[in-house]
Amino acid sequence: MNDSTPCCPLCAAALDPRHGEQRCPGCHAELRFEASCPDCGAPLERLQACGAVDYFCQGCSSLISKRRVIFAITPVDE
Ligand SMILES: [Zn+2]
Ligand SMILES: [Zn+2]
């Protein structure tokens, strides 16, 4: 599967999944990334340590590899 690169829901431009919020390079919409667990669907906690980002699922009580995280992308209304 090669679905790890998220796309803008508005213009389908490829986005960088590393940031919690970012501006779309295509349509300049403000977007929010919400990580959810691929196993139970719960929202994940983002843990930032030493420049690396890990995701932790409260439901599964385990760390989720960044490659397995499901990103929901929603436009941010200002
Ligand atoms: Zn866009
Ligand atoms: Zn989970």
mmCIF file with all atom_site columns, N, CA, C and O in Angstrom, residues 7-15 22-32 73-76 78:
data_model
loop_
_atom_site.group_PDB
_atom_site.id
_atom_site.type_symbol
_atom_site.label_atom_id
_atom_site.label_alt_id
_atom_site.label_comp_id
_atom_site.label_asym_id
_atom_site.label_entity_id
_atom_site.label_seq_id
_atom_site.pdbx_PDB_ins_code
_atom_site.Cartn_x
_atom_site.Cartn_y
_atom_site.Cartn_z
_atom_site.occupancy
_atom_site.B_iso_or_equiv
_atom_site.pdbx_formal_charge
_atom_site.auth_seq_id
_atom_site.auth_comp_id
_atom_site.auth_asym_id
_atom_site.auth_atom_id
_atom_site.pdbx_PDB_model_num
ATOM 1   N N  . CYS A 1 7  ? -3.169  14.086 0.971  1.00 0.00 ? 7  CYS A N  1
ATOM 2   C CA . CYS A 1 7  ? -3.456  15.078 -0.060 1.00 0.00 ? 7  CYS A CA 1
ATOM 3   C C  . CYS A 1 7  ? -4.452  16.100 0.475  1.00 0.00 ? 7  CYS A C  1
ATOM 4   O O  . CYS A 1 7  ? -5.277  15.807 1.329  1.00 0.00 ? 7  CYS A O  1
ATOM 5   N N  . CYS A 1 8  ? -4.382  17.293 -0.069 1.00 0.00 ? 8  CYS A N  1
ATOM 6   C CA . CYS A 1 8  ? -5.323  18.337 0.283  1.00 0.00 ? 8  CYS A CA 1
ATOM 7   C C  . CYS A 1 8  ? -6.736  17.920 -0.131 1.00 0.00 ? 8  CYS A C  1
ATOM 8   O O  . CYS A 1 8  ? -6.941  17.495 -1.261 1.00 0.00 ? 8  CYS A O  1
ATOM 9   N N  . PRO A 1 9  ? -7.704  18.022 0.795  1.00 0.00 ? 9  PRO A N  1
ATOM 10  C CA . PRO A 1 9  ? -9.083  17.630 0.461  1.00 0.00 ? 9  PRO A CA 1
ATOM 11  C C  . PRO A 1 9  ? -9.733  18.596 -0.529 1.00 0.00 ? 9  PRO A C  1
ATOM 12  O O  . PRO A 1 9  ? -10.782 18.298 -1.091 1.00 0.00 ? 9  PRO A O  1
ATOM 13  N N  . LEU A 1 10 ? -9.131  19.766 -0.706 1.00 0.00 ? 10 LEU A N  1
ATOM 14  C CA . LEU A 1 10 ? -9.730  20.779 -1.561 1.00 0.00 ? 10 LEU A CA 1
ATOM 15  C C  . LEU A 1 10 ? -9.167  20.748 -2.970 1.00 0.00 ? 10 LEU A C  1
ATOM 16  O O  . LEU A 1 10 ? -9.891  20.892 -3.951 1.00 0.00 ? 10 LEU A O  1
ATOM 17  N N  . CYS A 1 11 ? -7.839  20.574 -3.096 1.00 0.00 ? 11 CYS A N  1
ATOM 18  C CA . CYS A 1 11 ? -7.245  20.632 -4.432 1.00 0.00 ? 11 CYS A CA 1
ATOM 19  C C  . CYS A 1 11 ? -6.367  19.434 -4.740 1.00 0.00 ? 11 CYS A C  1
ATOM 20  O O  . CYS A 1 11 ? -5.770  19.370 -5.805 1.00 0.00 ? 11 CYS A O  1
ATOM 21  N N  . ALA A 1 12 ? -6.250  18.481 -3.802 1.00 0.00 ? 12 ALA A N  1
ATOM 22  C CA . ALA A 1 12 ? -5.518  17.232 -4.010 1.00 0.00 ? 12 ALA A CA 1
ATOM 23  C C  . ALA A 1 12 ? -4.018  17.416 -4.158 1.00 0.00 ? 12 ALA A C  1
ATOM 24  O O  . ALA A 1 12 ? -3.328  16.525 -4.626 1.00 0.00 ? 12 ALA A O  1
ATOM 25  N N  . ALA A 1 13 ? -3.497  18.568 -3.727 1.00 0.00 ? 13 ALA A N  1
ATOM 26  C CA . ALA A 1 13 ? -2.049  18.734 -3.723 1.00 0.00 ? 13 ALA A CA 1
ATOM 27  C C  . ALA A 1 13 ? -1.433  17.843 -2.651 1.00 0.00 ? 13 ALA A C  1
ATOM 28  O O  . ALA A 1 13 ? -2.036  17.609 -1.611 1.00 0.00 ? 13 ALA A O  1
ATOM 29  N N  . ALA A 1 14 ? -0.241  17.330 -2.914 1.00 0.00 ? 14 ALA A N  1
ATOM 30  C CA . ALA A 1 14 ? 0.442   16.494 -1.929 1.00 0.00 ? 14 ALA A CA 1
ATOM 31  C C  . ALA A 1 14 ? 0.894   17.348 -0.758 1.00 0.00 ? 14 ALA A C  1
ATOM 32  O O  . ALA A 1 14 ? 1.386   18.459 -0.929 1.00 0.00 ? 14 ALA A O  1
ATOM 33  N N  . LEU A 1 15 ? 0.716   16.799 0.452  1.00 0.00 ? 15 LEU A N  1
ATOM 34  C CA . LEU A 1 15 ? 1.032   17.549 1.661  1.00 0.00 ? 15 LEU A CA 1
ATOM 35  C C  . LEU A 1 15 ? 2.095   16.832 2.472  1.00 0.00 ? 15 LEU A C  1
ATOM 36  O O  . LEU A 1 15 ? 2.270   15.629 2.342  1.00 0.00 ? 15 LEU A O  1
ATOM 37  N N  . GLN A 1 22 ? -0.743  23.175 8.607  1.00 0.00 ? 22 GLN A N  1
ATOM 38  C CA . GLN A 1 22 ? 0.053   23.759 7.536  1.00 0.00 ? 22 GLN A CA 1
ATOM 39  C C  . GLN A 1 22 ? -0.850  24.381 6.486  1.00 0.00 ? 22 GLN A C  1
ATOM 40  O O  . GLN A 1 22 ? -2.049  24.137 6.455  1.00 0.00 ? 22 GLN A O  1
ATOM 41  N N  . ARG A 1 23 ? -0.217  25.174 5.642  1.00 0.00 ? 23 ARG A N  1
ATOM 42  C CA . ARG A 1 23 ? -0.950  25.805 4.557  1.00 0.00 ? 23 ARG A CA 1
ATOM 43  C C  . ARG A 1 23 ? -0.729  24.970 3.305  1.00 0.00 ? 23 ARG A C  1
ATOM 44  O O  . ARG A 1 23 ? 0.390   24.570 2.994  1.00 0.00 ? 23 ARG A O  1
ATOM 45  N N  . CYS A 1 24 ? -1.798  24.695 2.597  1.00 0.00 ? 24 CYS A N  1
ATOM 46  C CA . CYS A 1 24 ? -1.692  23.901 1.380  1.00 0.00 ? 24 CYS A CA 1
ATOM 47  C C  . CYS A 1 24 ? -0.872  24.655 0.330  1.00 0.00 ? 24 CYS A C  1
ATOM 48  O O  . CYS A 1 24 ? -1.130  25.825 0.060  1.00 0.00 ? 24 CYS A O  1
ATOM 49  N N  . PRO A 1 25 ? 0.128   23.982 -0.271 1.00 0.00 ? 25 PRO A N  1
ATOM 50  C CA . PRO A 1 25 ? 0.934   24.637 -1.292 1.00 0.00 ? 25 PRO A CA 1
ATOM 51  C C  . PRO A 1 25 ? 0.149   24.887 -2.582 1.00 0.00 ? 25 PRO A C  1
ATOM 52  O O  . PRO A 1 25 ? 0.557   25.701 -3.410 1.00 0.00 ? 25 PRO A O  1
ATOM 53  N N  . GLY A 1 26 ? -0.978  24.181 -2.739 1.00 0.00 ? 26 GLY A N  1
ATOM 54  C CA . GLY A 1 26 ? -1.757  24.348 -3.961 1.00 0.00 ? 26 GLY A CA 1
ATOM 55  C C  . GLY A 1 26 ? -2.776  25.466 -3.859 1.00 0.00 ? 26 GLY A C  1
ATOM 56  O O  . GLY A 1 26 ? -2.770  26.412 -4.639 1.00 0.00 ? 26 GLY A O  1
ATOM 57  N N  . CYS A 1 27 ? -3.648  25.392 -2.845 1.00 0.00 ? 27 CYS A N  1
ATOM 58  C CA . CYS A 1 27 ? -4.754  26.355 -2.770 1.00 0.00 ? 27 CYS A CA 1
ATOM 59  C C  . CYS A 1 27 ? -4.619  27.284 -1.562 1.00 0.00 ? 27 CYS A C  1
ATOM 60  O O  . CYS A 1 27 ? -5.472  28.128 -1.332 1.00 0.00 ? 27 CYS A O  1
ATOM 61  N N  . HIS A 1 28 ? -3.536  27.115 -0.775 1.00 0.00 ? 28 HIS A N  1
ATOM 62  C CA . HIS A 1 28 ? -3.225  27.993 0.356  1.00 0.00 ? 28 HIS A CA 1
ATOM 63  C C  . HIS A 1 28 ? -4.278  27.953 1.456  1.00 0.00 ? 28 HIS A C  1
ATOM 64  O O  . HIS A 1 28 ? -4.371  28.876 2.247  1.00 0.00 ? 28 HIS A O  1
ATOM 65  N N  . ALA A 1 29 ? -5.058  26.895 1.486  1.00 0.00 ? 29 ALA A N  1
ATOM 66  C CA . ALA A 1 29 ? -6.003  26.743 2.590  1.00 0.00 ? 29 ALA A CA 1
ATOM 67  C C  . ALA A 1 29 ? -5.237  26.331 3.844  1.00 0.00 ? 29 ALA A C  1
ATOM 68  O O  . ALA A 1 29 ? -4.230  25.625 3.775  1.00 0.00 ? 29 ALA A O  1
ATOM 69  N N  . GLU A 1 30 ? -5.715  26.778 4.989  1.00 0.00 ? 30 GLU A N  1
ATOM 70  C CA . GLU A 1 30 ? -5.131  26.374 6.272  1.00 0.00 ? 30 GLU A CA 1
ATOM 71  C C  . GLU A 1 30 ? -5.716  25.014 6.633  1.00 0.00 ? 30 GLU A C  1
ATOM 72  O O  . GLU A 1 30 ? -6.932  24.860 6.703  1.00 0.00 ? 30 GLU A O  1
ATOM 73  N N  . LEU A 1 31 ? -4.837  24.035 6.841  1.00 0.00 ? 31 LEU A N  1
ATOM 74  C CA . LEU A 1 31 ? -5.314  22.678 7.079  1.00 0.00 ? 31 LEU A CA 1
ATOM 75  C C  . LEU A 1 31 ? -4.820  22.163 8.408  1.00 0.00 ? 31 LEU A C  1
ATOM 76  O O  . LEU A 1 31 ? -3.726  22.488 8.853  1.00 0.00 ? 31 LEU A O  1
ATOM 77  N N  . ARG A 1 32 ? -5.626  21.347 9.038  1.00 0.00 ? 32 ARG A N  1
ATOM 78  C CA . ARG A 1 32 ? -5.225  20.707 10.287 1.00 0.00 ? 32 ARG A CA 1
ATOM 79  C C  . ARG A 1 32 ? -5.161  19.199 10.076 1.00 0.00 ? 32 ARG A C  1
ATOM 80  O O  . ARG A 1 32 ? -6.071  18.600 9.508  1.00 0.00 ? 32 ARG A O  1
ATOM 81  N N  . ILE A 1 73 ? -7.609  15.103 7.380  1.00 0.00 ? 73 ILE A N  1
ATOM 82  C CA . ILE A 1 73 ? -7.222  16.474 7.069  1.00 0.00 ? 73 ILE A CA 1
ATOM 83  C C  . ILE A 1 73 ? -8.471  17.320 6.925  1.00 0.00 ? 73 ILE A C  1
ATOM 84  O O  . ILE A 1 73 ? -9.343  17.020 6.120  1.00 0.00 ? 73 ILE A O  1
ATOM 85  N N  . THR A 1 74 ? -8.536  18.344 7.758  1.00 0.00 ? 74 THR A N  1
ATOM 86  C CA . THR A 1 74 ? -9.706  19.212 7.705  1.00 0.00 ? 74 THR A CA 1
ATOM 87  C C  . THR A 1 74 ? -9.261  20.658 7.537  1.00 0.00 ? 74 THR A C  1
ATOM 88  O O  . THR A 1 74 ? -8.276  21.083 8.139  1.00 0.00 ? 74 THR A O  1
ATOM 89  N N  . PRO A 1 75 ? -9.977  21.420 6.732  1.00 0.00 ? 75 PRO A N  1
ATOM 90  C CA . PRO A 1 75 ? -9.668  22.852 6.608  1.00 0.00 ? 75 PRO A CA 1
ATOM 91  C C  . PRO A 1 75 ? -9.938  23.558 7.914  1.00 0.00 ? 75 PRO A C  1
ATOM 92  O O  . PRO A 1 75 ? -10.892 23.239 8.617  1.00 0.00 ? 75 PRO A O  1
ATOM 93  N N  . VAL A 1 76 ? -9.081  24.521 8.245  1.00 0.00 ? 76 VAL A N  1
ATOM 94  C CA . VAL A 1 76 ? -9.241  25.304 9.458  1.00 0.00 ? 76 VAL A CA 1
ATOM 95  C C  . VAL A 1 76 ? -9.977  26.595 9.112  1.00 0.00 ? 76 VAL A C  1
ATOM 96  O O  . VAL A 1 76 ? -9.554  27.343 8.252  1.00 0.00 ? 76 VAL A O  1
ATOM 97  N N  . GLU A 1 78 ? -10.983 30.212 9.922  1.00 0.00 ? 78 GLU A N  1
ATOM 98  C CA . GLU A 1 78 ? -10.385 31.282 10.731 1.00 0.00 ? 78 GLU A CA 1
ATOM 99  C C  . GLU A 1 78 ? -11.452 32.177 11.323 1.00 0.00 ? 78 GLU A C  1
ATOM 100 O O  . GLU A 1 78 ? -12.486 32.350 10.773 1.00 0.00 ? 78 GLU A O  1
#
